[in-house]
mmCIF file of C-alpha atoms and ligand atoms in Angstrom:
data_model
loop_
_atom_site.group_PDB
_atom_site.id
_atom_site.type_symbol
_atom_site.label_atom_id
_atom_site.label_comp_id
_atom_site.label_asym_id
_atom_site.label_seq_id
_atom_site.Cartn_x
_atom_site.Cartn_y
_atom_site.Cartn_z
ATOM 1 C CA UNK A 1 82.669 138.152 123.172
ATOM 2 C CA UNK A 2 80.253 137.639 125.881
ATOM 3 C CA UNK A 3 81.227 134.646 128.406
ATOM 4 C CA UNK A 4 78.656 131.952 129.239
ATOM 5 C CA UNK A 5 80.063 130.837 132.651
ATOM 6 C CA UNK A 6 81.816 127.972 131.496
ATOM 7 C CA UNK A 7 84.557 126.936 133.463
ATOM 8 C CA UNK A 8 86.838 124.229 133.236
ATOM 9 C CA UNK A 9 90.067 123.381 135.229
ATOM 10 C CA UNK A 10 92.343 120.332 134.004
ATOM 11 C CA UNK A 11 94.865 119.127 136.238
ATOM 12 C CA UNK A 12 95.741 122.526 137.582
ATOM 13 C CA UNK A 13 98.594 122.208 140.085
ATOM 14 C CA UNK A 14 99.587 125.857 141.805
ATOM 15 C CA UNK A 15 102.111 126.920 144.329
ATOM 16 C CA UNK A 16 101.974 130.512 145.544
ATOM 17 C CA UNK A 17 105.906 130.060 145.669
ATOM 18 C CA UNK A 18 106.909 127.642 143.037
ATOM 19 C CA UNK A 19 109.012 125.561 145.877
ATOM 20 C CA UNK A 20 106.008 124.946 147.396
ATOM 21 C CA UNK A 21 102.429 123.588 145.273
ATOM 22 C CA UNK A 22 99.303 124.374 147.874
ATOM 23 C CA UNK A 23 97.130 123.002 145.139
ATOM 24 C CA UNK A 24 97.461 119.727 143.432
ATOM 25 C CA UNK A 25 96.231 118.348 140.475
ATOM 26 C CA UNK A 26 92.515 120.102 140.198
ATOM 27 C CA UNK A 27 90.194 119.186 137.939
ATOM 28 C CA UNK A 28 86.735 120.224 137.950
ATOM 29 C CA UNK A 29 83.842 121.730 135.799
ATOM 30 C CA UNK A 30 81.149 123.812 136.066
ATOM 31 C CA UNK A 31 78.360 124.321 133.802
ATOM 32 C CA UNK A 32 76.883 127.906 132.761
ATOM 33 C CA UNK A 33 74.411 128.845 135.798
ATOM 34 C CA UNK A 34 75.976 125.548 138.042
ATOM 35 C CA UNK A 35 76.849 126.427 141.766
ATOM 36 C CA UNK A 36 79.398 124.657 142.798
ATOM 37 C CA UNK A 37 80.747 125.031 146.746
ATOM 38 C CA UNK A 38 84.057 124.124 148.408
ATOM 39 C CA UNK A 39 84.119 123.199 151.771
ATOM 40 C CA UNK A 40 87.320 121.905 153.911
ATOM 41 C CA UNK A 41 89.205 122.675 156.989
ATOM 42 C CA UNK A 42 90.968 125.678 156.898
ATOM 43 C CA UNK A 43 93.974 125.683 154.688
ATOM 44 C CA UNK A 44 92.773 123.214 153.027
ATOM 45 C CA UNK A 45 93.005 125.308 149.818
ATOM 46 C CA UNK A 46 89.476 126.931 149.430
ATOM 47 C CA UNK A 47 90.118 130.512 148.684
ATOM 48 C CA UNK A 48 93.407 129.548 146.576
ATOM 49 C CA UNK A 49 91.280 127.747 144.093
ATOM 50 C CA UNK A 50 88.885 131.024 143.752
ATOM 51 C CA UNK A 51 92.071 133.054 143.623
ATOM 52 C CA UNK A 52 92.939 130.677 140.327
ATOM 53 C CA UNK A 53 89.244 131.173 138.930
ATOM 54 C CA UNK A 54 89.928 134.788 139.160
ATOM 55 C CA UNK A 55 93.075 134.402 137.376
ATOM 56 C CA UNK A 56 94.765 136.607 139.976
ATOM 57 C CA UNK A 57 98.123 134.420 139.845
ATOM 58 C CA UNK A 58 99.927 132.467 137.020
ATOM 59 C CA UNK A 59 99.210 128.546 137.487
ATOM 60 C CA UNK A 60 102.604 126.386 137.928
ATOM 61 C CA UNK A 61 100.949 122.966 135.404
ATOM 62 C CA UNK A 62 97.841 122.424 133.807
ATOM 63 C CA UNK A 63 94.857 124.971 132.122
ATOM 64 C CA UNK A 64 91.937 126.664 133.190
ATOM 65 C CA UNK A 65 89.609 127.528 130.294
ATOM 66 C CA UNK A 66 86.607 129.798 130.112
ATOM 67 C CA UNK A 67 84.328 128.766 127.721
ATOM 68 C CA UNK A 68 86.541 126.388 126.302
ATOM 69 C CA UNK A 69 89.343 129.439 125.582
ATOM 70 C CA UNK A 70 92.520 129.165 127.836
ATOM 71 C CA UNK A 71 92.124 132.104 129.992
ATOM 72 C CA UNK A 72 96.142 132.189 130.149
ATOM 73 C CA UNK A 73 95.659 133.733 126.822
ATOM 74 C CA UNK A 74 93.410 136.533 127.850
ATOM 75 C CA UNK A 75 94.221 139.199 129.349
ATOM 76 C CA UNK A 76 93.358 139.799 132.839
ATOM 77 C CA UNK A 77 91.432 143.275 133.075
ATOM 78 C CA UNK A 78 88.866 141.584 130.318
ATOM 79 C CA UNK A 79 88.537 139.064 132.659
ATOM 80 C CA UNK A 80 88.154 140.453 135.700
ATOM 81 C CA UNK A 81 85.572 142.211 133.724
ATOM 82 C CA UNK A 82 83.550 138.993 133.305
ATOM 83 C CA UNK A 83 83.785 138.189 137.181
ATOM 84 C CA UNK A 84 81.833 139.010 140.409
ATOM 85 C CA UNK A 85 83.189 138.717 143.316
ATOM 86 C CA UNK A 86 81.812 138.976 146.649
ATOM 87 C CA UNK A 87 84.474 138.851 149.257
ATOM 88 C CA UNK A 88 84.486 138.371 152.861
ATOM 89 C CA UNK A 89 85.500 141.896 153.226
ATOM 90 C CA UNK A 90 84.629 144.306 149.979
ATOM 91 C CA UNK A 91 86.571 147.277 149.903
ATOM 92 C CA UNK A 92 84.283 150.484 149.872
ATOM 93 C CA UNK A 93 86.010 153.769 149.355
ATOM 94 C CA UNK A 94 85.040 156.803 150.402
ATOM 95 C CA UNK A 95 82.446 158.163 148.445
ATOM 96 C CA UNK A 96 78.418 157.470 148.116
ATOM 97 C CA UNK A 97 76.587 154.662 148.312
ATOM 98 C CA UNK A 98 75.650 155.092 144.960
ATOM 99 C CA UNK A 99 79.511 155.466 143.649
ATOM 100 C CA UNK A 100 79.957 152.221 145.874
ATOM 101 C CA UNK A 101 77.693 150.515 143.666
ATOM 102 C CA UNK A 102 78.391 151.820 140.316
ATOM 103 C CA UNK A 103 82.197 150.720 141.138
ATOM 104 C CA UNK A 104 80.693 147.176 139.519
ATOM 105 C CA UNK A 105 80.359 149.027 136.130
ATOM 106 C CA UNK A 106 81.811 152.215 135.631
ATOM 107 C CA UNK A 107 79.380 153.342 132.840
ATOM 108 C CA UNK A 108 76.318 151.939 134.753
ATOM 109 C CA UNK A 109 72.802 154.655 135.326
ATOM 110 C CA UNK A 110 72.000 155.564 138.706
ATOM 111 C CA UNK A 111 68.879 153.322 137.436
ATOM 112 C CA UNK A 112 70.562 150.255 137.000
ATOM 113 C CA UNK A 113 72.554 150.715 140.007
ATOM 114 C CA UNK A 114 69.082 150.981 142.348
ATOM 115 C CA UNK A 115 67.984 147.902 140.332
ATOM 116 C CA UNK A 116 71.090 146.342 141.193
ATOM 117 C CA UNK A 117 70.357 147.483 145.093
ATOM 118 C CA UNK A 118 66.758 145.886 144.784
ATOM 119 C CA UNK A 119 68.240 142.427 143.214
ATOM 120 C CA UNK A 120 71.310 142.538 146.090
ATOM 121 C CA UNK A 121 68.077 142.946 149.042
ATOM 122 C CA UNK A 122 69.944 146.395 149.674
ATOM 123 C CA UNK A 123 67.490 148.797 148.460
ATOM 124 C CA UNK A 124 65.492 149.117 152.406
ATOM 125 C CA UNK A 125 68.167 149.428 154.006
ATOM 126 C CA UNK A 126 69.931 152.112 151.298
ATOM 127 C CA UNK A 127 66.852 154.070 151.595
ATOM 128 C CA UNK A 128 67.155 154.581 155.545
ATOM 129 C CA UNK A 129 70.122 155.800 155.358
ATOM 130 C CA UNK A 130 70.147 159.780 156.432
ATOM 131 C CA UNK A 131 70.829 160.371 152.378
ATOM 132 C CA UNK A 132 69.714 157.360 150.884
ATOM 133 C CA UNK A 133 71.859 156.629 147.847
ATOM 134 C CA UNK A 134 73.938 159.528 148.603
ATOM 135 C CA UNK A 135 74.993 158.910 151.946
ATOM 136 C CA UNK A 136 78.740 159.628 152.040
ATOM 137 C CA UNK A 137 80.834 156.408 153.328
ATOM 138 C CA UNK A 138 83.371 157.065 155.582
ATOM 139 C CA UNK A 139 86.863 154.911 153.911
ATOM 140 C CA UNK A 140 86.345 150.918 154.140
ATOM 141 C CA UNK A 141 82.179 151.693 155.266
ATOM 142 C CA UNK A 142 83.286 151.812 158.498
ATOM 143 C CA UNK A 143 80.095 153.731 159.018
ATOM 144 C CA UNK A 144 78.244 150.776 158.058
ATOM 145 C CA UNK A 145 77.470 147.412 159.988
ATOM 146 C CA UNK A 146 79.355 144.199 157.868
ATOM 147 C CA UNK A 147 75.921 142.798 156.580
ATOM 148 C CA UNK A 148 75.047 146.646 155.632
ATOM 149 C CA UNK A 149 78.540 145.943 153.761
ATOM 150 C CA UNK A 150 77.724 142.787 152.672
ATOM 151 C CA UNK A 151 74.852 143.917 150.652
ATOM 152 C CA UNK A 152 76.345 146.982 149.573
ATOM 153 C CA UNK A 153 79.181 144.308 147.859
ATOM 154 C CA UNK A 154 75.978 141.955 146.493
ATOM 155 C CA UNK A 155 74.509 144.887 144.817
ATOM 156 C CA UNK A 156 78.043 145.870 143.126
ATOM 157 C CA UNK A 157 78.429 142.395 141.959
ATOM 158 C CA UNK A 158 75.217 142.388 140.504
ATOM 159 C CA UNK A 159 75.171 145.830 138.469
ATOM 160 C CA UNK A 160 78.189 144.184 136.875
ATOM 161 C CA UNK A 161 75.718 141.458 135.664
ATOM 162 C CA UNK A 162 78.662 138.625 135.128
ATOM 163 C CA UNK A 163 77.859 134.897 133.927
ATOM 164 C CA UNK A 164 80.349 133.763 136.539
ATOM 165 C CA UNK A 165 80.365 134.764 140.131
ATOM 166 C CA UNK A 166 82.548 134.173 143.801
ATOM 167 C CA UNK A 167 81.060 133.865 146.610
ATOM 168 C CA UNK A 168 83.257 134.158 150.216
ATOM 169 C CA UNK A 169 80.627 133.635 152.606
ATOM 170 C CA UNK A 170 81.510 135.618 156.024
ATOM 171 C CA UNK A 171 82.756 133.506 158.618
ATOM 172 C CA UNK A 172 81.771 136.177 161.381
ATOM 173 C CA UNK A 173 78.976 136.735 162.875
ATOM 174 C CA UNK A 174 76.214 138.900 161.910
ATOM 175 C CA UNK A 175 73.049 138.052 163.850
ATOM 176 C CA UNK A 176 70.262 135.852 161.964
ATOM 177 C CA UNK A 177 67.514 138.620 160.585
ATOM 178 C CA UNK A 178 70.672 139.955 158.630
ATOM 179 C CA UNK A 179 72.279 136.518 157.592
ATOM 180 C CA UNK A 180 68.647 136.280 156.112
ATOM 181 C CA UNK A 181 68.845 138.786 154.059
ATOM 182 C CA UNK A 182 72.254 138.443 152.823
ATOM 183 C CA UNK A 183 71.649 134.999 152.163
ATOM 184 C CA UNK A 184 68.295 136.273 150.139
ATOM 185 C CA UNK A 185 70.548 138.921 148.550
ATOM 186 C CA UNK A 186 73.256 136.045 147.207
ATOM 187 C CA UNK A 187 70.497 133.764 145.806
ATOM 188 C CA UNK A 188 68.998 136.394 143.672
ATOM 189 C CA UNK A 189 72.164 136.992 142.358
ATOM 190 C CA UNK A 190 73.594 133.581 141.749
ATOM 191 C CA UNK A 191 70.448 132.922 139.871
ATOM 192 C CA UNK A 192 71.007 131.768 136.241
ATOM 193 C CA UNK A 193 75.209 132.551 136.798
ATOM 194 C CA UNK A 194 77.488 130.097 137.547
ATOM 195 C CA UNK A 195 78.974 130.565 141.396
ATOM 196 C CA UNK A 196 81.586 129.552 143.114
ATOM 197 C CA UNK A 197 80.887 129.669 146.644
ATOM 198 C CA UNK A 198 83.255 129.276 149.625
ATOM 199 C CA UNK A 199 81.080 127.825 152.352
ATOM 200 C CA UNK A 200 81.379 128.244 156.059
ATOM 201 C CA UNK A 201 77.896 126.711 157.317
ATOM 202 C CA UNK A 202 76.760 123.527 155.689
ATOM 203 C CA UNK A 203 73.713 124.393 155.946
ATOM 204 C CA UNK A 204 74.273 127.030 153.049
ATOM 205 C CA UNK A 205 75.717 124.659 150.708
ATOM 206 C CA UNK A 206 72.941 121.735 150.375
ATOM 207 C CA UNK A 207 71.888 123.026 147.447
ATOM 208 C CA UNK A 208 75.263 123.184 145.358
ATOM 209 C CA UNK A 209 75.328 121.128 142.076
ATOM 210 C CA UNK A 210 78.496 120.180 143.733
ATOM 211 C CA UNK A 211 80.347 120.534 146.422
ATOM 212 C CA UNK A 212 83.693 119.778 146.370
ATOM 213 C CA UNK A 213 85.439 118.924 149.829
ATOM 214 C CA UNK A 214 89.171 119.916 149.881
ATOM 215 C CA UNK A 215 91.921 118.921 151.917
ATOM 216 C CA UNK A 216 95.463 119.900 151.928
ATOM 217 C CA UNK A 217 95.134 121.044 148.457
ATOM 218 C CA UNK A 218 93.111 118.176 147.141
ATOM 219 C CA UNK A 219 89.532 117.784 146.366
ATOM 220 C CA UNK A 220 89.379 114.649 148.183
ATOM 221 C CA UNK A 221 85.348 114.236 147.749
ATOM 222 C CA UNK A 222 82.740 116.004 145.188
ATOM 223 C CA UNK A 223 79.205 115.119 144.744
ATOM 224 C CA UNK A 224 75.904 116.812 146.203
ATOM 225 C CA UNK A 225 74.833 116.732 149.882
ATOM 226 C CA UNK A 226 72.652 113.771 149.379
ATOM 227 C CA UNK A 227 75.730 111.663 147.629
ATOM 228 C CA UNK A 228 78.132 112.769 150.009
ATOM 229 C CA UNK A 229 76.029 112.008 152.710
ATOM 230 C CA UNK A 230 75.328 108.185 151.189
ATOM 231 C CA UNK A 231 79.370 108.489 150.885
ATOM 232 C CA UNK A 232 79.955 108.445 154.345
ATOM 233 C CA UNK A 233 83.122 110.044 154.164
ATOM 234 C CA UNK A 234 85.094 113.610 154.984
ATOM 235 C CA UNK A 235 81.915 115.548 154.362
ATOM 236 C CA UNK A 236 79.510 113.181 156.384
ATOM 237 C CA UNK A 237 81.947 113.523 158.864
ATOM 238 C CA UNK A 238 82.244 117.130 158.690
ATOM 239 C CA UNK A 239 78.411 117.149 158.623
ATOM 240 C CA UNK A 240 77.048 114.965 161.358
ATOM 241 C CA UNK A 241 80.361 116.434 163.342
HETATM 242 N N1 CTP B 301 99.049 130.069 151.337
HETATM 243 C C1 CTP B 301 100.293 130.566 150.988
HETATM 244 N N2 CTP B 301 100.404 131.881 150.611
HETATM 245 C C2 CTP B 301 99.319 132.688 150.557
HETATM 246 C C3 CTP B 301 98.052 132.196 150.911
HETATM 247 C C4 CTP B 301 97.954 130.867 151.301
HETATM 248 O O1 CTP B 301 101.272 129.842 151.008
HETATM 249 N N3 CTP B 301 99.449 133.957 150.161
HETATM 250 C C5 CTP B 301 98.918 128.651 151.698
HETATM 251 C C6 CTP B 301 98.332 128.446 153.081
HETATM 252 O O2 CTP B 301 99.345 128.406 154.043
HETATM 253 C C7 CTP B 301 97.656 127.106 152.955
HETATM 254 C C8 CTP B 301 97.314 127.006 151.485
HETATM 255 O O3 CTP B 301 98.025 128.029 150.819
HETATM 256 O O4 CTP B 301 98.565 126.075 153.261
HETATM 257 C C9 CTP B 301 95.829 127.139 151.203
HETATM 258 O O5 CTP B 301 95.366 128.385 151.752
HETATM 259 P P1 CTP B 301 93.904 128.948 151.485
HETATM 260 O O6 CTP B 301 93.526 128.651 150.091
HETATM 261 O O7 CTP B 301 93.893 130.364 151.913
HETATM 262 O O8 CTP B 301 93.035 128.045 152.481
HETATM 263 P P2 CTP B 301 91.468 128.122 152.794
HETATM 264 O O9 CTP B 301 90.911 126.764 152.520
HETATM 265 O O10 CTP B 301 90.858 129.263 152.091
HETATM 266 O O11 CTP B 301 91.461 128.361 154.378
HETATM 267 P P3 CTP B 301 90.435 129.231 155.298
HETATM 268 O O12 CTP B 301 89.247 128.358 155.544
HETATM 269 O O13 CTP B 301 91.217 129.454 156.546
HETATM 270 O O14 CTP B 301 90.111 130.504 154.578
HETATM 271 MG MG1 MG B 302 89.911 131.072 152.758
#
């Protein structure tokens, strides 16, 4: 069955040890191709709640549903299936750029993983590498500079081709020609999926359908920019701040 990129949470309340709930009583949902971002101090909760859409840990009370199914009742590899996920720092193996890629879909051409490249905004750089697609990368791409990685991760997200994507934008720095095209890279791919993205610069999140700003494990404020803004609140605060 082929997912939409529905996804629903209804009062979700998670601990990562029972004793202690880091997330309390979420509810939020996202319409297929919505992009929704989270924004909040640090601990606030951010990457625990993508952590839940990925179904890597059991919820403590409440349901998170995928196209209306309870995704309790699925099991995870066919989810993770559905998923992209671009992380703040992708794990690339040892092997070529190419095998990098394809890692998004096992089965997938060297075709569709150059496509993939293009989409992602990796393809120029790919090419000037000493053997293009088949450079070797050393374990973790340590041969490579982190937006080189970051687009390398992009393009493996996108041969996957999921209706539902995560987004952990890099907190570090990567100077502003390749924040450009990263940024370029993540648009073409959230385009037409829904996203979850975990934003570090405001400026990157304007556009959400929603934001949602958490704190201690609460979404204490949702709207978009402009009716946060008119709010006045946490977000105008973290904003004008
Ligand atoms: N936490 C925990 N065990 C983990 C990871 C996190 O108990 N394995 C707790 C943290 O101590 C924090 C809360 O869960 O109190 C939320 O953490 P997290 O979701 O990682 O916060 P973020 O909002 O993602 O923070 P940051 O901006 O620093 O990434
Ligand atoms: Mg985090």
């Amino acid at each position: 069955r082929e997912l939409t990129g529905e996804v629903e949470f209804e009062n979700v309340d998670f601990g990562y040890n029972p004793d202690k709930i880091v997330l309390h009583d979420i509810n939020m949902y996202a319409k297929p191709g919505q992009k929704i971002a989270f924004v909040g101090s640090t601990g606030a909760g951010k990457t625990t709640i993508t952590n839940l859409i990925n179904r890597f840990y059991d919820i403590q009370d409440g349901k998170i549903r995928y196209d209306n199914i309870n995704i309790g009742k699925i099991k995870k590899p066919d989810l993770r299936r559905s998923l992209g996920i671009v992380l703040q720092d992708t794990h690339l193996f040892t092997g070529t750029v190419m095998d990098n890629i394809r890692y998004g879909k096992l089965d997938a051409t060297d075709e569709e993983c150059i496509k993939a490249a293009k989409l992602a905004n990796a393809h120029d750089f790919i090419k000037r590498l000493p053997d293009g697609y088949n450079t070797v990368l050393t374990g973790d791409g340590a041969n490579l500079s982190q937006g080189q990685r970051q687009l390398l991760a992009i393009a493996r997200a996108a041969v996957a081709d999921p209706p539902a994507l995560i987004l952990d934008e890099a907190t570090s720095s990567i100077d502003t020609r390749t924040e450009a095209m990263v940024s370029k890279g993540m648009d073409a791919l959230m385009a037409g999926r829904t996203s979850f993205v975990i934003a570090h610069r405001l400026s990157t999140v304007k556009d959400a359908d929603c934001i949602m700003v958490m704190e201690q494990g609460r979404i204490i404020e949702r709207g978009t920019h402009d009716q946060l803004i008119d709010m006045k609140g946490r977000y105008y605060q973290l904003y004008t701040g």
